[in-house]
Structures are given as structure tokens and as C-alpha cells.
């Protein structure tokens, strides 16, 4: 049950509700970058981001940090 939280925190950060994507004990790394990319694609496809450009910039940061830009 602990891994579902990663997606919520990730979406909150992408949406601009948080200024960081960090969790207690480094739980943000509980999901792989490909998994987070899928979460982003699905949320974007549903139009869930209040600021799509911010979400895209932040997703690009995640990908670049992982060497996938």
C-alpha cells in the first residue's frame, strides 16, 4: 500500500501543488522513471494538469535527471 503514495505526490508536484518531489525515507524512488512517465502521460491525456506547461517542464526535469531526455 505504500507505493500508491508515490503517484499522488508525483501528480501533486507536477500540478504545482508542491515545490518538490521528495518523500520521507526517499519513498519517491519507490517507482521507476518509466512508471512515472506513464502516470504523467495518463494524467496529461485526461487533462488533469491545471498548468500543462509546468507539468511538462517538471516531467522533462525528471527524465533529464534519469538521463532520458
Short mmCIF file of C-alpha atoms in Angstrom, two decimals, residues 37-49 52:
data_model
loop_
_atom_site.label_atom_id
_atom_site.label_comp_id
_atom_site.label_asym_id
_atom_site.label_seq_id
_atom_site.Cartn_x
_atom_site.Cartn_y
_atom_site.Cartn_z
CA UNK A 37 6.30 8.71 -17.23
CA UNK A 38 3.21 6.55 -17.70
CA UNK A 39 1.47 8.32 -14.82
CA UNK A 40 2.31 11.64 -16.48
CA UNK A 41 1.03 10.52 -19.90
CA UNK A 42 -2.24 9.22 -18.46
CA UNK A 43 -2.85 12.33 -16.34
CA UNK A 44 -1.98 14.62 -19.25
CA UNK A 45 -4.28 12.68 -21.56
CA UNK A 46 -7.12 13.19 -19.09
CA UNK A 47 -6.40 16.92 -18.87
CA UNK A 48 -5.71 16.77 -15.13
CA UNK A 49 -2.95 19.37 -15.00
CA UNK A 52 0.18 21.70 -18.52
#
